[in-house]
Amino acid sequence: MTELAGKRILLGLTGGIAAYKAGELARLFVRSGADVQVVMTRAACGFVTPATMQALSGKPVYTDMWDGRIPNNMGHIELSRDRDLIVVAPASADFMAKLANGLADDLLSALCLARRSPLAVAPAMNVEMWNHPATQRNAAQLRADGVAILGPASGDQACGETGMGRMLEAAEIYAEAVRALSPKVLEGKRVLVTAGPTYEPIDTVRGITNQSSGKMGYAVAQAAAEAGAQVTLVSGRTALPTPAAVERVDVVTAREMHDAVMARVKRTDVFIAVAAVADYHVVNARGQKIKRSAGNPKIELAPNPDILGAVAAGKSAPFCVGFAAETENLKAYAQDKRHQKGIPLLAANLAQEAFGRDDNALTLFDDAGEHVLARAPKIVLARQLVAHIARMLPKAR
Ligand code: C5P
């Protein structure tokens, strides 16, 4: 993974037991190619040592305003100037209070005040401390000042109590950092994505569905959100977590998916249909489990609405992107399908090479011809697709 290659991140730690998760976060940043400079408050050093963070980040750690390693003794300027992003994780209640009031009495708070880069903080504290009006006031002030507040989550706490205040997991903070650092090529756009399989009931326990895992559609939703779009994901049944900053609407059948999409299409700039929609539904679905003893059941089918076709044919349709999973003759079928649906862009893949996997290979078809996106993790392909859509948008609108 090199999605943060060349990015320069300052990771700040303040005093809290969640500081142990900052080690994992530093590893994730480093593994994805970022340059990570760790700065710790004195209280943070009571939970993990600078030596631990140095080993994991690969660089000496700073803890003190008056560190002799900084030639001009202005650590708060030196350390903050070349950074693309500052992430403070964990951020204690005390640190949030200092930030909200512009206090600068140690290295980390001073460099946050002196920074030019975006700042994200991941609060970690006891549930009562988080709920306290003073902390809520400080959080609101920080948001108003443009600081991103990541979490906190709710759950068991190290102190034995339960509630809001748990720091997000390292992987969640990492995903937020990737989002913060992504080029905002879809800023201000409203993107609607369908994903996953649909399920058409035969009776109350059986149904017709397909092998779609939803991974590609979820990756597309994540990539669009990273690119600054306001994303709604209409999802069939999957076992996947909702990507950060994405609104998710769960549906089961193709007709539910159709209705959920149609209700939102007027407020959509880009529609990306990734879902593997069942072509038919069962007309005579039973309200009880069908008994074997009743003999061979007769299953009567009727076609489902073509969601993408309906959106593309609508008045002032959004920019529409289709997906095609074929098992053979990819190129011929794909261009045919694009013309038949009347859409500017179609992404095609071979079903047997895509379904359920974490990687894929895609070919994009548009008026300019075909564009091969080499086999890569689905999130990487999704980002390339989003970049391609963004390049096409001004021409299409
Ligand atoms: O015609 P086909 O099902 O192969 O087209 C695939 C594309 O159309 C995908 O983008 C899929 O999400 C969309 N589609 C749809 N509604 C359907 C069938 C397919 O939106 N009923």
Short mmCIF file of C-alpha atoms and ligand atoms in Angstrom, two decimals:
data_model
loop_
_atom_site.label_atom_id
_atom_site.label_comp_id
_atom_site.label_asym_id
_atom_site.label_seq_id
_atom_site.Cartn_x
_atom_site.Cartn_y
_atom_site.Cartn_z
CA MET A 1 0.00 0.00 0.00
CA THR A 2 1.46 3.36 -0.97
CA GLU A 3 -1.60 5.56 -0.80
CA LEU A 4 0.17 8.06 1.48
CA ALA A 5 3.46 8.03 -0.46
CA GLY A 6 5.21 11.36 -0.10
CA LYS A 7 2.74 12.66 2.49
CA ARG A 8 4.18 14.24 5.62
CA ILE A 9 2.18 13.62 8.74
CA LEU A 10 2.77 14.85 12.28
CA LEU A 11 1.31 12.40 14.79
CA GLY A 12 0.73 13.95 18.22
CA LEU A 13 0.05 11.88 21.33
CA THR A 14 -1.47 13.24 24.53
CA GLY A 15 -2.09 11.48 27.86
CA GLY A 16 -4.55 8.61 27.67
CA ILE A 17 -4.53 4.83 27.74
CA ALA A 18 -5.57 4.85 24.08
CA ALA A 19 -1.99 5.97 23.36
CA TYR A 20 -1.20 2.30 22.79
CA LYS A 21 -3.31 2.46 19.61
CA ALA A 22 -1.11 5.31 18.31
CA GLY A 23 1.69 2.79 17.80
CA GLU A 24 -0.46 0.85 15.35
CA LEU A 25 -1.50 4.10 13.67
CA ALA A 26 2.14 5.12 13.19
CA ARG A 27 2.80 1.70 11.58
CA LEU A 28 -0.14 2.10 9.18
CA PHE A 29 1.07 5.56 8.14
CA VAL A 30 4.65 4.37 7.64
CA ARG A 31 3.59 1.24 5.74
CA SER A 32 1.61 3.31 3.28
CA GLY A 33 4.60 5.48 2.46
CA ALA A 34 4.09 8.52 4.72
CA ASP A 35 6.85 10.37 6.53
CA VAL A 36 5.72 10.36 10.17
CA GLN A 37 7.02 12.76 12.82
CA VAL A 38 5.82 11.91 16.31
CA VAL A 39 5.44 14.56 19.01
CA MET A 40 4.35 13.52 22.52
CA THR A 41 3.20 15.49 25.54
CA ARG A 42 4.70 14.74 28.92
CA ALA A 43 1.48 12.93 29.94
CA ALA A 44 1.60 10.75 26.80
CA CYS A 45 5.07 9.56 27.87
CA GLY A 46 3.43 8.11 30.98
CA PHE A 47 1.47 5.67 28.77
CA VAL A 48 3.90 4.74 25.97
CA THR A 49 7.55 5.64 25.67
CA PRO A 50 9.16 7.83 23.02
CA ALA A 51 11.42 4.85 22.27
CA THR A 52 8.37 2.77 21.27
CA MET A 53 7.08 5.50 18.98
CA GLN A 54 10.56 6.10 17.53
CA ALA A 55 10.86 2.41 16.67
CA LEU A 56 7.44 2.36 15.00
CA SER A 57 7.72 5.69 13.14
CA GLY A 58 11.38 5.26 12.22
CA LYS A 59 12.28 8.75 13.42
CA PRO A 60 13.36 10.39 16.68
CA VAL A 61 10.41 11.66 18.72
CA TYR A 62 10.05 15.19 20.10
CA THR A 63 8.60 15.86 23.54
CA ASP A 64 9.98 19.19 24.63
CA MET A 65 9.87 22.84 23.50
CA TRP A 66 13.54 23.24 24.36
CA ASP A 67 14.96 20.33 22.38
CA GLY A 68 18.61 20.92 21.49
CA ARG A 69 18.22 18.95 18.23
CA ILE A 70 16.34 21.86 16.67
CA PRO A 71 19.01 24.39 15.68
CA ASN A 72 17.00 27.59 16.16
CA ASN A 73 15.12 26.21 19.17
CA MET A 74 11.76 26.90 17.54
CA GLY A 75 10.38 23.40 17.48
CA HIS A 76 6.79 24.59 17.22
CA ILE A 77 7.61 26.26 13.88
CA GLU A 78 10.20 23.81 12.56
CA LEU A 79 8.10 20.71 13.14
CA SER A 80 4.79 22.06 11.86
CA ARG A 81 5.84 23.88 8.68
CA ASP A 82 6.49 21.02 6.26
CA ARG A 83 3.53 18.85 7.33
CA ASP A 84 0.55 17.98 5.10
CA LEU A 85 -1.56 16.95 8.10
CA ILE A 86 -1.40 16.92 11.89
CA VAL A 87 -3.26 14.09 13.65
CA VAL A 88 -3.52 14.11 17.45
CA ALA A 89 -4.45 10.64 18.66
CA PRO A 90 -5.28 10.25 21.44
CA ALA A 91 -6.56 13.77 22.16
CA SER A 92 -7.33 14.11 25.89
CA ALA A 93 -10.07 16.35 27.31
CA ASP A 94 -7.34 18.60 28.65
CA PHE A 95 -5.66 18.89 25.25
CA MET A 96 -8.95 19.68 23.52
CA ALA A 97 -9.59 22.42 26.10
CA LYS A 98 -6.17 23.90 25.42
CA LEU A 99 -6.66 23.78 21.65
CA ALA A 100 -10.10 25.35 21.85
CA ASN A 101 -8.68 28.25 23.84
CA GLY A 102 -5.46 28.72 21.91
CA LEU A 103 -3.15 27.77 24.79
CA ALA A 104 0.39 26.93 23.77
CA ASP A 105 2.32 25.92 26.87
CA ASP A 106 3.99 22.80 25.49
CA LEU A 107 5.46 21.69 22.17
CA LEU A 108 2.39 19.90 20.78
CA SER A 109 -0.15 22.62 21.64
CA ALA A 110 2.24 25.35 20.41
CA LEU A 111 2.82 23.65 17.06
CA CYS A 112 -0.93 23.10 16.61
CA LEU A 113 -1.41 26.84 17.11
CA ALA A 114 1.47 27.68 14.77
CA ARG A 115 0.43 25.22 12.05
CA ARG A 116 -0.58 25.94 8.47
CA SER A 117 -1.75 22.37 7.74
CA PRO A 118 -5.14 20.80 8.50
CA LEU A 119 -5.56 19.32 11.99
CA ALA A 120 -7.56 16.26 13.03
CA VAL A 121 -7.98 15.09 16.62
CA ALA A 122 -9.21 11.72 17.87
CA PRO A 123 -10.71 12.24 21.36
CA ALA A 124 -10.14 9.55 23.99
CA MET A 125 -11.53 9.94 27.48
CA ASN A 126 -13.97 8.69 30.09
CA VAL A 127 -17.65 8.89 29.08
CA GLU A 128 -18.47 11.55 31.72
CA MET A 129 -15.52 13.67 30.63
CA TRP A 130 -16.69 13.48 27.00
CA ASN A 131 -20.32 14.27 27.91
CA HIS A 132 -19.35 17.17 30.19
CA PRO A 133 -20.68 20.48 28.84
CA ALA A 134 -17.17 21.96 28.96
CA THR A 135 -15.80 19.24 26.64
CA GLN A 136 -18.82 19.51 24.35
CA ARG A 137 -18.30 23.29 24.19
CA ASN A 138 -14.65 22.76 23.35
CA ALA A 139 -15.49 20.18 20.66
CA ALA A 140 -18.01 22.59 19.08
CA GLN A 141 -15.44 25.39 19.16
CA LEU A 142 -12.82 23.17 17.54
CA ARG A 143 -15.24 22.18 14.77
CA ALA A 144 -16.05 25.86 14.20
CA ASP A 145 -12.30 26.51 13.97
CA GLY A 146 -12.03 23.92 11.18
CA VAL A 147 -10.50 21.11 13.24
CA ALA A 148 -11.73 17.63 12.22
CA ILE A 149 -12.93 15.63 15.23
CA LEU A 150 -12.61 11.90 14.54
CA GLY A 151 -15.00 9.94 16.75
CA PRO A 152 -15.05 9.14 19.57
CA ALA A 153 -16.78 5.76 19.51
CA SER A 154 -19.03 4.25 22.12
CA GLY A 155 -18.26 1.04 24.00
CA ASP A 156 -16.31 -0.50 26.88
CA GLN A 157 -13.72 1.82 28.34
CA ALA A 158 -10.40 1.01 29.98
CA CYS A 159 -11.72 2.57 33.22
CA GLY A 160 -14.43 -0.10 33.38
CA GLU A 161 -17.31 2.20 32.39
CA THR A 162 -19.24 2.10 29.13
CA GLY A 163 -20.21 4.87 26.72
CA MET A 164 -18.91 7.52 24.32
CA GLY A 165 -15.25 8.37 24.63
CA ARG A 166 -13.37 5.37 23.24
CA MET A 167 -10.80 6.41 20.71
CA LEU A 168 -11.48 5.17 17.15
CA GLU A 169 -9.41 2.20 16.04
CA ALA A 170 -6.12 2.91 14.26
CA ALA A 171 -7.52 1.72 10.91
CA GLU A 172 -10.46 4.15 11.18
CA ILE A 173 -8.19 7.11 11.96
CA TYR A 174 -5.93 6.02 9.11
CA ALA A 175 -8.90 6.01 6.68
CA GLU A 176 -9.87 9.53 7.82
CA ALA A 177 -6.31 10.72 7.24
CA VAL A 178 -6.34 9.28 3.70
CA ARG A 179 -9.62 11.08 3.09
CA ALA A 180 -8.25 14.38 4.44
CA LEU A 181 -5.19 14.10 2.19
CA SER A 182 -6.96 13.11 -1.05
CA PRO A 183 -7.30 15.58 -3.91
CA LYS A 184 -10.83 17.01 -3.74
CA VAL A 185 -11.71 16.38 -7.38
CA LEU A 186 -15.43 15.88 -6.61
CA GLU A 187 -15.78 18.72 -4.10
CA GLY A 188 -19.36 19.94 -3.94
CA LYS A 189 -20.74 17.04 -6.02
CA ARG A 190 -23.54 14.79 -4.82
CA VAL A 191 -22.79 11.19 -5.71
CA LEU A 192 -25.24 8.30 -5.52
CA VAL A 193 -23.83 4.76 -5.62
CA THR A 194 -25.61 1.39 -5.71
CA ALA A 195 -23.72 -1.64 -4.40
CA GLY A 196 -24.00 -5.29 -3.52
CA PRO A 197 -26.48 -7.93 -4.61
CA THR A 198 -30.26 -7.70 -4.51
CA TYR A 199 -32.30 -10.49 -2.91
CA GLU A 200 -35.65 -11.55 -4.33
CA PRO A 201 -37.73 -13.63 -1.88
CA ILE A 202 -39.28 -16.92 -2.99
CA ASP A 203 -40.80 -17.48 0.43
CA THR A 204 -40.00 -16.20 3.93
CA VAL A 205 -36.66 -18.04 4.17
CA ARG A 206 -35.50 -18.57 0.58
CA GLY A 207 -34.66 -16.22 -2.24
CA ILE A 208 -32.82 -15.50 -5.47
CA THR A 209 -29.58 -13.57 -5.14
CA ASN A 210 -26.06 -13.52 -6.62
CA GLN A 211 -22.40 -13.65 -5.66
CA SER A 212 -21.77 -9.89 -5.43
CA SER A 213 -19.93 -9.02 -2.19
CA GLY A 214 -20.48 -5.27 -2.53
CA LYS A 215 -16.72 -4.63 -2.21
CA MET A 216 -16.38 -2.72 -5.50
CA GLY A 217 -19.40 -0.48 -4.84
CA TYR A 218 -18.26 0.26 -1.30
CA ALA A 219 -14.78 1.10 -2.61
CA VAL A 220 -16.33 3.49 -5.17
CA ALA A 221 -18.39 5.17 -2.42
CA GLN A 222 -15.26 5.51 -0.26
CA ALA A 223 -13.20 6.93 -3.13
CA ALA A 224 -15.91 9.47 -3.98
CA ALA A 225 -16.10 10.55 -0.32
CA GLU A 226 -12.31 10.87 -0.19
CA ALA A 227 -12.57 13.09 -3.26
CA GLY A 228 -14.82 15.48 -1.36
CA ALA A 229 -18.22 14.38 -2.68
CA GLN A 230 -21.34 14.06 -0.57
CA VAL A 231 -22.02 10.35 -1.02
CA THR A 232 -25.13 8.24 -0.56
CA LEU A 233 -24.71 4.48 -0.87
CA VAL A 234 -27.82 2.43 -1.62
CA SER A 235 -26.76 -1.04 -0.61
CA GLY A 236 -28.11 -4.54 -0.96
CA ARG A 237 -27.27 -7.08 1.75
CA THR A 238 -23.51 -7.16 2.46
CA ALA A 239 -21.27 -7.80 5.43
CA LEU A 240 -19.23 -4.65 4.87
CA PRO A 241 -18.75 -1.64 7.17
CA THR A 242 -20.03 1.72 5.87
CA PRO A 243 -17.12 3.83 4.57
CA ALA A 244 -16.34 6.99 6.55
CA ALA A 245 -18.49 10.04 5.76
CA VAL A 246 -20.87 8.04 3.55
CA GLU A 247 -24.64 7.96 4.11
CA ARG A 248 -25.91 4.40 3.68
CA VAL A 249 -29.43 3.31 2.79
CA ASP A 250 -30.05 -0.44 3.14
CA VAL A 251 -32.37 -2.21 0.72
CA VAL A 252 -33.10 -5.84 -0.03
CA THR A 253 -34.90 -6.19 -3.37
CA ALA A 254 -34.30 -4.60 -6.77
CA ARG A 255 -37.59 -2.76 -6.54
CA GLU A 256 -36.59 -1.29 -3.16
CA MET A 257 -33.25 -0.28 -4.66
CA HIS A 258 -35.07 1.33 -7.59
CA ASP A 259 -37.34 3.32 -5.26
CA ALA A 260 -34.46 4.41 -3.00
CA VAL A 261 -32.50 5.64 -6.03
CA MET A 262 -35.44 7.37 -7.71
CA ALA A 263 -36.28 9.23 -4.49
CA ARG A 264 -32.77 10.75 -4.51
CA VAL A 265 -31.93 11.17 -8.17
CA LYS A 266 -33.05 14.80 -8.43
CA ARG A 267 -30.46 15.71 -5.82
CA THR A 268 -27.67 13.81 -7.59
CA ASP A 269 -24.85 15.03 -9.83
CA VAL A 270 -23.23 11.65 -10.46
CA PHE A 271 -24.93 8.24 -10.37
CA ILE A 272 -22.66 5.19 -10.24
CA ALA A 273 -24.53 1.88 -10.56
CA VAL A 274 -22.27 -0.84 -9.22
CA ALA A 275 -24.94 -3.13 -7.77
CA ALA A 276 -25.52 -6.58 -9.25
CA VAL A 277 -29.25 -6.21 -9.63
CA ALA A 278 -31.37 -9.34 -10.09
CA ASP A 279 -33.04 -9.32 -13.49
CA TYR A 280 -36.26 -10.91 -12.18
CA HIS A 281 -38.34 -11.09 -9.02
CA VAL A 282 -40.76 -13.78 -7.94
CA VAL A 283 -44.36 -12.76 -8.55
CA ASN A 284 -45.90 -15.53 -6.48
CA ALA A 285 -43.56 -15.25 -3.44
CA ARG A 286 -45.20 -17.02 -0.46
CA GLY A 287 -45.78 -15.54 2.96
CA GLN A 288 -44.87 -18.91 4.60
CA LYS A 289 -42.05 -21.41 4.10
CA ILE A 290 -42.86 -23.66 1.14
CA LYS A 291 -43.11 -27.31 2.28
CA ARG A 292 -41.34 -29.99 0.30
CA SER A 293 -44.36 -32.21 0.77
CA ALA A 294 -46.39 -29.74 -1.34
CA GLY A 295 -44.57 -30.99 -4.47
CA ASN A 296 -42.53 -29.08 -7.09
CA PRO A 297 -43.18 -25.38 -6.49
CA LYS A 298 -43.95 -23.20 -9.51
CA ILE A 299 -41.89 -20.03 -9.35
CA GLU A 300 -43.30 -17.31 -11.55
CA LEU A 301 -40.89 -14.53 -12.52
CA ALA A 302 -41.34 -10.97 -13.76
CA PRO A 303 -38.62 -8.52 -14.83
CA ASN A 304 -37.19 -5.98 -12.38
CA PRO A 305 -36.89 -2.31 -13.31
CA ASP A 306 -33.60 -1.35 -14.95
CA ILE A 307 -32.46 1.23 -12.38
CA LEU A 308 -29.55 2.62 -14.37
CA GLY A 309 -31.61 2.72 -17.55
CA ALA A 310 -34.39 4.60 -15.79
CA VAL A 311 -32.02 7.16 -14.25
CA ALA A 312 -30.16 7.71 -17.54
CA ALA A 313 -33.42 8.19 -19.45
CA GLY A 314 -34.78 10.72 -16.95
CA LYS A 315 -35.12 14.46 -17.56
CA SER A 316 -31.89 16.33 -16.60
CA ALA A 317 -30.26 13.01 -15.71
CA PRO A 318 -27.10 13.04 -13.59
CA PHE A 319 -23.80 11.93 -15.10
CA CYS A 320 -24.34 8.14 -15.20
CA VAL A 321 -21.72 5.45 -14.81
CA GLY A 322 -22.55 1.77 -15.31
CA PHE A 323 -20.72 -1.43 -14.44
CA ALA A 324 -20.80 -4.56 -16.52
CA ALA A 325 -19.76 -7.95 -15.25
CA GLU A 326 -19.44 -10.32 -18.17
CA THR A 327 -18.09 -13.82 -18.37
CA GLU A 328 -16.79 -13.49 -21.97
CA ASN A 329 -16.44 -11.05 -24.91
CA LEU A 330 -15.94 -8.17 -22.50
CA LYS A 331 -15.15 -5.48 -25.05
CA ALA A 332 -17.99 -6.09 -27.50
CA TYR A 333 -20.63 -6.51 -24.80
CA ALA A 334 -19.40 -3.49 -22.85
CA GLN A 335 -19.59 -0.90 -25.64
CA ASP A 336 -22.96 -2.33 -26.69
CA LYS A 337 -24.28 -2.01 -23.17
CA ARG A 338 -23.02 1.56 -22.84
CA HIS A 339 -24.85 2.62 -25.99
CA GLN A 340 -27.95 0.66 -25.16
CA LYS A 341 -28.19 2.29 -21.69
CA GLY A 342 -27.33 5.71 -23.11
CA ILE A 343 -24.57 6.44 -20.59
CA PRO A 344 -21.25 8.29 -21.04
CA LEU A 345 -19.08 5.86 -19.06
CA LEU A 346 -19.10 2.14 -18.36
CA ALA A 347 -16.62 0.10 -16.30
CA ALA A 348 -16.38 -3.52 -17.32
CA ASN A 349 -14.81 -6.54 -15.67
CA LEU A 350 -14.91 -10.28 -15.95
CA ALA A 351 -17.31 -11.60 -13.30
CA GLN A 352 -15.20 -14.65 -12.54
CA GLU A 353 -12.19 -12.40 -11.79
CA ALA A 354 -14.05 -9.85 -9.67
CA PHE A 355 -16.79 -11.33 -7.51
CA GLY A 356 -15.89 -11.54 -3.83
CA ARG A 357 -12.24 -10.65 -4.38
CA ASP A 358 -10.33 -7.70 -2.92
CA ASP A 359 -8.69 -6.92 -6.23
CA ASN A 360 -9.99 -6.56 -9.75
CA ALA A 361 -9.04 -5.37 -13.24
CA LEU A 362 -11.32 -2.87 -14.99
CA THR A 363 -11.64 -1.47 -18.48
CA LEU A 364 -13.39 1.88 -18.81
CA PHE A 365 -15.37 2.57 -21.99
CA ASP A 366 -16.38 6.08 -23.03
CA ASP A 367 -16.66 8.11 -26.25
CA ALA A 368 -12.87 8.39 -26.39
CA GLY A 369 -12.48 4.60 -26.48
CA GLU A 370 -11.21 2.18 -23.86
CA HIS A 371 -8.94 2.74 -20.87
CA VAL A 372 -7.42 -0.28 -19.17
CA LEU A 373 -6.96 -0.08 -15.40
CA ALA A 374 -4.48 -2.82 -14.47
CA ARG A 375 -5.26 -5.36 -11.74
CA ALA A 376 -5.08 -3.68 -8.33
CA PRO A 377 -6.96 -3.57 -5.01
CA LYS A 378 -10.56 -2.43 -5.57
CA ILE A 379 -10.01 0.79 -3.61
CA VAL A 380 -7.13 1.74 -5.92
CA LEU A 381 -9.28 1.09 -9.01
CA ALA A 382 -12.15 3.01 -7.42
CA ARG A 383 -9.90 6.05 -6.96
CA GLN A 384 -8.79 5.82 -10.60
CA LEU A 385 -12.43 5.59 -11.68
CA VAL A 386 -13.33 8.65 -9.58
CA ALA A 387 -10.44 10.60 -11.11
CA HIS A 388 -11.67 9.58 -14.60
CA ILE A 389 -15.23 10.69 -13.79
CA ALA A 390 -13.93 14.02 -12.44
CA ARG A 391 -12.00 14.60 -15.70
CA MET A 392 -15.14 13.89 -17.75
CA LEU A 393 -17.53 15.99 -15.66
CA PRO A 394 -16.93 19.51 -16.96
CA LYS A 395 -17.37 18.26 -20.55
CA ALA A 396 -20.52 16.31 -19.71
CA ARG A 397 -22.34 18.95 -17.66
O1 C5P B 1 -27.71 -4.96 -18.16
P1 C5P B 1 -26.80 -5.27 -17.05
O2 C5P B 1 -27.48 -5.83 -15.83
O3 C5P B 1 -25.61 -6.11 -17.40
O4 C5P B 1 -26.20 -3.84 -16.67
C1 C5P B 1 -25.33 -3.67 -15.62
C2 C5P B 1 -25.38 -2.25 -15.14
O5 C5P B 1 -26.73 -1.82 -15.01
C3 C5P B 1 -24.81 -2.11 -13.77
O6 C5P B 1 -24.30 -0.78 -13.67
C4 C5P B 1 -25.98 -2.35 -12.86
O7 C5P B 1 -25.80 -1.77 -11.59
C5 C5P B 1 -27.11 -1.68 -13.63
N1 C5P B 1 -28.41 -2.30 -13.48
C6 C5P B 1 -29.43 -1.61 -12.85
N2 C5P B 1 -30.68 -2.16 -12.75
C7 C5P B 1 -30.93 -3.40 -13.23
C8 C5P B 1 -29.90 -4.12 -13.85
C9 C5P B 1 -28.66 -3.54 -13.95
O8 C5P B 1 -29.21 -0.47 -12.41
N3 C5P B 1 -32.14 -3.92 -13.11
#
